[in-house]
Coordinates of N, CA and C in Angstrom, one line a residue:
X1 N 2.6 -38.0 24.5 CA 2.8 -37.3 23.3 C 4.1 -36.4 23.4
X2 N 4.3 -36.0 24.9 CA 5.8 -35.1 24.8 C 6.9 -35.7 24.3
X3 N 7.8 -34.9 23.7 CA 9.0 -35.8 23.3 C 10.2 -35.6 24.6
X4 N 11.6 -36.0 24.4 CA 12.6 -35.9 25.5 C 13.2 -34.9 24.7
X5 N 13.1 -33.3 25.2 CA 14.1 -32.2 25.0 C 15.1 -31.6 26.0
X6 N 16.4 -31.9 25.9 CA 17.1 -31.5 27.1 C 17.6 -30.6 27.5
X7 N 17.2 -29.6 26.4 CA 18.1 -28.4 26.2 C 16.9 -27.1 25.2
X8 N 17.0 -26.1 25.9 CA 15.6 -25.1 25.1 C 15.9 -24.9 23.9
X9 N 17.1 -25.3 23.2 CA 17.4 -25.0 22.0 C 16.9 -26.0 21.2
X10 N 17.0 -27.3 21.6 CA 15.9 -28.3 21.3 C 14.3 -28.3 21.0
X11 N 14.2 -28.0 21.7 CA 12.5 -27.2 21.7 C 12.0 -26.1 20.4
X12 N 13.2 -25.7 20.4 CA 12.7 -24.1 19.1 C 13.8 -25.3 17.5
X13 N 14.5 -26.0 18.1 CA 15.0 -26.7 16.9 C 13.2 -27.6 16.0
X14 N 13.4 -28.7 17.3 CA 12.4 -29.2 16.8 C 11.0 -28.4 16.0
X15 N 10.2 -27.2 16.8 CA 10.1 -26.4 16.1 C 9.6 -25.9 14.8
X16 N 10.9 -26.0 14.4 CA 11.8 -24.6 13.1 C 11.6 -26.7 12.4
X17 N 12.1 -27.6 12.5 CA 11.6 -28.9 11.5 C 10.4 -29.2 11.4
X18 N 9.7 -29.5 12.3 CA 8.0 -30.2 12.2 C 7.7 -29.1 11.8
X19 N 7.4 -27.8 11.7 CA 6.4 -27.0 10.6 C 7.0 -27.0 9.0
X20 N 8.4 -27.1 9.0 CA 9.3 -27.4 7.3 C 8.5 -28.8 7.1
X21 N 8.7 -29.7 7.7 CA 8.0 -31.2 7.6 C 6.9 -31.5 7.4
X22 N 6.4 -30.8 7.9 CA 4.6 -30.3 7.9 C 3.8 -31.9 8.7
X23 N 4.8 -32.1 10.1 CA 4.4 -32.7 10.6 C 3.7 -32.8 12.1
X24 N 2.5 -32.4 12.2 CA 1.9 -32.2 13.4 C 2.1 -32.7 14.9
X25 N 2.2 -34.2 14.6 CA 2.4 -34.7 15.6 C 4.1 -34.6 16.2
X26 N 4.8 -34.5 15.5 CA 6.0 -34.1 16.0 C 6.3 -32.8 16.7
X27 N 5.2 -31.9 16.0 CA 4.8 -30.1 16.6 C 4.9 -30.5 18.0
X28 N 3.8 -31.2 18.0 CA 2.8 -31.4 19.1 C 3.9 -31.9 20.6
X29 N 4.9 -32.6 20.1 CA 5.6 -33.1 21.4 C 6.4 -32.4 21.9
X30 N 6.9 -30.9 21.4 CA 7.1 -29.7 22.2 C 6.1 -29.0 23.0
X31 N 5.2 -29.4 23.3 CA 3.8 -28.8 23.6 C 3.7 -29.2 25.3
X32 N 3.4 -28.7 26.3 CA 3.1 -29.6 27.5 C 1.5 -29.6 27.3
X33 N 1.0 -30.9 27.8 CA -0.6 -31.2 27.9 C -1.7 -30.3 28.1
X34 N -0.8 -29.2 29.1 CA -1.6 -27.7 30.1 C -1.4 -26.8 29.4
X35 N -0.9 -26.9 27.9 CA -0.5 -25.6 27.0 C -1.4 -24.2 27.6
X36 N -1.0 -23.4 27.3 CA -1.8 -22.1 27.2 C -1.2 -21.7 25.9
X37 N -2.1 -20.7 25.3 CA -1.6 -20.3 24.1 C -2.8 -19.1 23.9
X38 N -2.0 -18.0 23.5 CA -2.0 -16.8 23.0 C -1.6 -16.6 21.5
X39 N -2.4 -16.6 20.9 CA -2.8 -16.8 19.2 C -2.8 -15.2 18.7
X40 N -2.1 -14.7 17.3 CA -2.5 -14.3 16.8 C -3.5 -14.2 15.5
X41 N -3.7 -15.6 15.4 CA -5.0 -16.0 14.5 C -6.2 -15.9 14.9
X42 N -6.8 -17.0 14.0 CA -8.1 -17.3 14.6 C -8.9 -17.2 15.6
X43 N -8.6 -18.5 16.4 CA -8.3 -18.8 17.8 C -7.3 -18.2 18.5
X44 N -8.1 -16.5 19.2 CA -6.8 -16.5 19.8 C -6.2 -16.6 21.7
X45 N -7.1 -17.8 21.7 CA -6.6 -18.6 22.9 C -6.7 -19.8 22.9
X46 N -5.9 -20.7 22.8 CA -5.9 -22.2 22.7 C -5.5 -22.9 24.6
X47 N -6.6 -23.9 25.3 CA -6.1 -24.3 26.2 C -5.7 -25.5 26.4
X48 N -5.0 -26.3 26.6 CA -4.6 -27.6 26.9 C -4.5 -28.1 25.2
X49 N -4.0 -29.2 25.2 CA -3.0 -29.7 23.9 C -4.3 -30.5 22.8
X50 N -5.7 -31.0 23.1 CA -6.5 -31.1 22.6 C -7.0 -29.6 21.9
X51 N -7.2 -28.7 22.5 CA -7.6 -27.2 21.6 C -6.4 -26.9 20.8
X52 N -5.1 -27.0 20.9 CA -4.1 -26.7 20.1 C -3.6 -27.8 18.7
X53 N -3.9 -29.0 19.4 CA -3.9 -29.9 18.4 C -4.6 -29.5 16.9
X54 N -6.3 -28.9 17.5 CA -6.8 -28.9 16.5 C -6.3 -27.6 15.2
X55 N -6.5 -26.9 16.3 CA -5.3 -26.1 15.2 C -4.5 -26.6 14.6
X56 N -3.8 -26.9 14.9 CA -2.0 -27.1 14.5 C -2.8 -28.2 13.1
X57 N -3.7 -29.0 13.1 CA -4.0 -29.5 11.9 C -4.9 -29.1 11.0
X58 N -5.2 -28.3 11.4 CA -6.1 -26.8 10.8 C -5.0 -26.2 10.1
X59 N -3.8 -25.6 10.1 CA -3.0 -25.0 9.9 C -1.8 -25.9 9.1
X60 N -1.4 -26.9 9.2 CA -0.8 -27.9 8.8 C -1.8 -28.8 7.3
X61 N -2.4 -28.8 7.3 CA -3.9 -29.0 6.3 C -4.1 -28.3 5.3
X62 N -3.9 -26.9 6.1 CA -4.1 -25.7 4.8 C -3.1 -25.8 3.7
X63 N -1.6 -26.2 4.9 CA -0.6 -25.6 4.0 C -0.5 -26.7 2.7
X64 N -0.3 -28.2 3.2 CA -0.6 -29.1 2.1 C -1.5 -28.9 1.0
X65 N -2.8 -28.0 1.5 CA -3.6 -28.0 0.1 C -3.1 -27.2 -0.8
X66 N -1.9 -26.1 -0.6 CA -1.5 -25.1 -1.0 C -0.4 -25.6 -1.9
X67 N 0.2 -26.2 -1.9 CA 1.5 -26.9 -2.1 C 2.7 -26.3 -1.5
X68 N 2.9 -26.0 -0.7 CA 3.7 -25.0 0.2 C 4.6 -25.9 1.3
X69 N 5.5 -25.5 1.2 CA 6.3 -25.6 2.1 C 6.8 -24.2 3.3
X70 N 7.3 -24.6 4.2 CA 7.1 -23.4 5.4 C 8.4 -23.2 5.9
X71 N 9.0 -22.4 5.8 CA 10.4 -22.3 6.5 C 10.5 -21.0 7.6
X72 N 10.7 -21.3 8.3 CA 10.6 -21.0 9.7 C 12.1 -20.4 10.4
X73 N 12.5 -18.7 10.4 CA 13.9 -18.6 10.9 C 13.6 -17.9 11.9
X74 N 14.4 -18.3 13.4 CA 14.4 -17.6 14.7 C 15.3 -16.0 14.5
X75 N 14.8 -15.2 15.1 CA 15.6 -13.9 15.0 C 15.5 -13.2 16.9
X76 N 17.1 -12.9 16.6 CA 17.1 -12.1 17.7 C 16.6 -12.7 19.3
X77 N 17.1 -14.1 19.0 CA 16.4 -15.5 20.2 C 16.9 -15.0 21.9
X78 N 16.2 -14.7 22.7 CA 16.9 -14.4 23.7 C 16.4 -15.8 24.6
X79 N 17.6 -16.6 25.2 CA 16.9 -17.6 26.6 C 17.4 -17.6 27.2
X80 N 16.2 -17.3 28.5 CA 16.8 -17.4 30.5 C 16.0 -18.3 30.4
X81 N 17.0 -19.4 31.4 CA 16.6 -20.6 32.2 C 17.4 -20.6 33.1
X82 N 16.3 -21.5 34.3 CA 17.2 -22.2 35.2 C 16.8 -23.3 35.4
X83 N 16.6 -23.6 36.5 CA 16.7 -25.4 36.7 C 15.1 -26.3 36.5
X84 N 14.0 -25.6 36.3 CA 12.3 -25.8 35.9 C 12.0 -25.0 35.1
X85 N 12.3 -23.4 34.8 CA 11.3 -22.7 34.0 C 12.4 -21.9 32.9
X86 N 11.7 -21.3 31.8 CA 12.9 -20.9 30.6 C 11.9 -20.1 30.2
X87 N 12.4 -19.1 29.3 CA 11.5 -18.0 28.7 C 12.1 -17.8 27.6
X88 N 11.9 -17.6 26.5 CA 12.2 -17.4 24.9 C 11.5 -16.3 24.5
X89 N 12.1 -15.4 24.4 CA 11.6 -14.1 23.1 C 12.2 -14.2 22.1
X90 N 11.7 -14.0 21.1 CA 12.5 -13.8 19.6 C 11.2 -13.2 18.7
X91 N 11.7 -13.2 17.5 CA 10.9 -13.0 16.4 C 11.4 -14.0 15.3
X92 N 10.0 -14.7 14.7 CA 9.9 -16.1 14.0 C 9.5 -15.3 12.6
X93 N 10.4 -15.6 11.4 CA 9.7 -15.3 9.9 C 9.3 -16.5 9.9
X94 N 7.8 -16.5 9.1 CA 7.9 -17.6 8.2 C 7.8 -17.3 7.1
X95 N 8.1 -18.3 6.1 CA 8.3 -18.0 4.6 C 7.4 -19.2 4.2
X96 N 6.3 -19.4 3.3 CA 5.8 -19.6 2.3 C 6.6 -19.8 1.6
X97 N 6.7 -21.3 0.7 CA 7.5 -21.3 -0.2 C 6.9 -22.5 -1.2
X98 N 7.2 -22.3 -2.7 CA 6.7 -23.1 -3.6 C 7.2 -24.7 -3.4
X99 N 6.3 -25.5 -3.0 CA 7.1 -26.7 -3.0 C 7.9 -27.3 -4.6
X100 N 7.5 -26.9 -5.7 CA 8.1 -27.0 -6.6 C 9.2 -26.4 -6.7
X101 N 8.9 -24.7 -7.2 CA 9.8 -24.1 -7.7 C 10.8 -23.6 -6.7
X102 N 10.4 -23.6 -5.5 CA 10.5 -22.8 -4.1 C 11.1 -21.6 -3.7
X103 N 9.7 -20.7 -4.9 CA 9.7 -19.7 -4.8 C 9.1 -18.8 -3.6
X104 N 9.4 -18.1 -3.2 CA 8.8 -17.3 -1.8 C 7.6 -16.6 -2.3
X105 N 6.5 -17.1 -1.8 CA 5.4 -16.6 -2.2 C 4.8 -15.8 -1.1
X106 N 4.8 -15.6 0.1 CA 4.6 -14.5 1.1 C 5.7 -15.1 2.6
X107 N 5.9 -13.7 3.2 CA 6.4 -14.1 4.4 C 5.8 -12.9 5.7
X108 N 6.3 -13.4 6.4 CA 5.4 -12.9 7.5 C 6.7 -12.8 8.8
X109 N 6.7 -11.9 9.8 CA 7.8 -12.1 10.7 C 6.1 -11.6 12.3
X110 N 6.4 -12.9 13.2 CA 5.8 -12.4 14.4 C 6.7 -12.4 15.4
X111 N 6.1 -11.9 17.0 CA 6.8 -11.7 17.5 C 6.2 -13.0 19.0
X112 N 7.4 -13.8 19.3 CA 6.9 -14.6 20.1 C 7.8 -15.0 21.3
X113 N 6.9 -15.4 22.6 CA 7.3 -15.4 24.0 C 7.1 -16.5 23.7
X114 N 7.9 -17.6 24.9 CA 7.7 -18.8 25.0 C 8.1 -19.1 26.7
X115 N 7.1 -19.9 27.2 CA 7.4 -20.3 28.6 C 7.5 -21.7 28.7
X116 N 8.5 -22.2 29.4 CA 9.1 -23.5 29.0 C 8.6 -24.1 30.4
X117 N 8.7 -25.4 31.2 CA 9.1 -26.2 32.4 C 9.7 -27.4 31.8
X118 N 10.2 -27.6 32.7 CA 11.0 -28.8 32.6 C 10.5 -29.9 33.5
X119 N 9.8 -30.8 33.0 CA 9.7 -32.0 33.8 C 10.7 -33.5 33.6
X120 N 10.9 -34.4 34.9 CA 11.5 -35.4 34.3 C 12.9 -34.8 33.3
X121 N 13.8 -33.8 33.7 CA 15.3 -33.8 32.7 C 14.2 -33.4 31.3
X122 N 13.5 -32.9 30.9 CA 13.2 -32.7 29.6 C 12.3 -31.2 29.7
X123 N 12.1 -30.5 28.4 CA 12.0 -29.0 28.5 C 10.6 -29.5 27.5
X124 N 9.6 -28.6 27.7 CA 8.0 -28.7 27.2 C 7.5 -27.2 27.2
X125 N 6.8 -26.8 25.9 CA 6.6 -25.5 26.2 C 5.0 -25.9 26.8
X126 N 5.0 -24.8 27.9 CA 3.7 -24.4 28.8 C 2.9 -23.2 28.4
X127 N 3.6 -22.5 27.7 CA 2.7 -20.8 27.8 C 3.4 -20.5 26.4
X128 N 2.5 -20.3 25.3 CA 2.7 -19.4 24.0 C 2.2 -18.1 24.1
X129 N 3.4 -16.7 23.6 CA 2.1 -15.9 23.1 C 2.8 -15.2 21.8
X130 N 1.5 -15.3 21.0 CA 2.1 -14.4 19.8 C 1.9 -13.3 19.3
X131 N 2.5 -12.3 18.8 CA 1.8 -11.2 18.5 C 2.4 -10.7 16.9
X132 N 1.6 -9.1 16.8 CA 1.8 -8.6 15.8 C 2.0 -7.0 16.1
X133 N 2.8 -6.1 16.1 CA 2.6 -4.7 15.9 C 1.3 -4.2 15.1
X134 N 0.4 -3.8 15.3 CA -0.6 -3.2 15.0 C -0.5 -1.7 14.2
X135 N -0.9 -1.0 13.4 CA -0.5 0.1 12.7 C -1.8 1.0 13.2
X136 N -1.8 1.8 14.2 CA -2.8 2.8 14.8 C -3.6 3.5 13.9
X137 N -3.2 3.8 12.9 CA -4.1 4.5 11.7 C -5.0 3.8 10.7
X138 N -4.5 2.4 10.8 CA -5.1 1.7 10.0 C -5.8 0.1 10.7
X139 N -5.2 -0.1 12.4 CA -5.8 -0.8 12.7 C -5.3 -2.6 12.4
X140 N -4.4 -2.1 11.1 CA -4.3 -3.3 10.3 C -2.6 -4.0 11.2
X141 N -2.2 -5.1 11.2 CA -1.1 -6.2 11.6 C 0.1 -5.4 10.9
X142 N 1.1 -5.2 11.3 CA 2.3 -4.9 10.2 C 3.1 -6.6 10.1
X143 N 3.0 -6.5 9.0 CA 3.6 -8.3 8.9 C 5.1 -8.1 9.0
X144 N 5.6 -7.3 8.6 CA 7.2 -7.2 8.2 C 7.6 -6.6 8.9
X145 N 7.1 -6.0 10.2 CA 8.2 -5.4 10.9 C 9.5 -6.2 11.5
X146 N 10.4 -5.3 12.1 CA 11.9 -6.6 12.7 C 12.0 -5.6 13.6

């Protein structure tokens, strides 16, 4: 199911398309088999690519029923690599958007680590985590911070 990425930029490309696309199985082949994942949803530990799967069509499912389209922009991307392992911090908006009119109907910015290996000349993420700034007085996610 992995795809051939040769470069980490490839990885957060592909990405930033399969959730615009709203195509799961393409999600899915940036994924290594042994995923770990650190959710700020639901589920928020997903292990190996069968627990993530189901999400990801959990999540991909919703949006179609919505009529939505998802656009997805990297901010502030930092990558170390070397010759097996890579690490990505950034912060990911997504934007909700009217598949019609494509109007912005909510957006959201989280903050996310990515741990990469490289097997066989190709880059796979191994370790997700995502978060949110928390607001101490209220307990509640701040969606929009940067």
């Amino acid at each position: 199911m992995t795809g051939k990425y040769h470069k980490v930029q490839d990885v957060l490309d592909t990405y930033k398309s399969a959730i615009y696309e709203q195509d799961a199985d393409k999600f899915l082949t940036i994924y290594n088999p042994d995923i770990h994942i650190f959710d700020s949803w639901n589920n928020w530990e997903s292990k190996g690519i069968a627990a993530w799967k189901e999400n990801v069509a959990e999540w991909f499912n919703g949006l179609g029923n919505e009529n939505i389209l998802l656009e997805v922009d990297f901010n502030d991307v930092v990558i170390t690599e070397d010759e097996k392992a890579a690490f990505v911090h950034c912060a990911i908006t997504f934007a909700a958007k009217d598949e019609d009119s494509g109007e912005t109907l909510r957006e959201m910015t989280n903050r996310f680590t990515f741990g990469l290996k490289k097997d066989s000349d190709s880059w796979s993420i191994a370790h997700e985590h995502s978060s949110l700034p928390i607001d101490m007085d209220t307990g509640k996610g701040i969606f929009d911070a940067k």
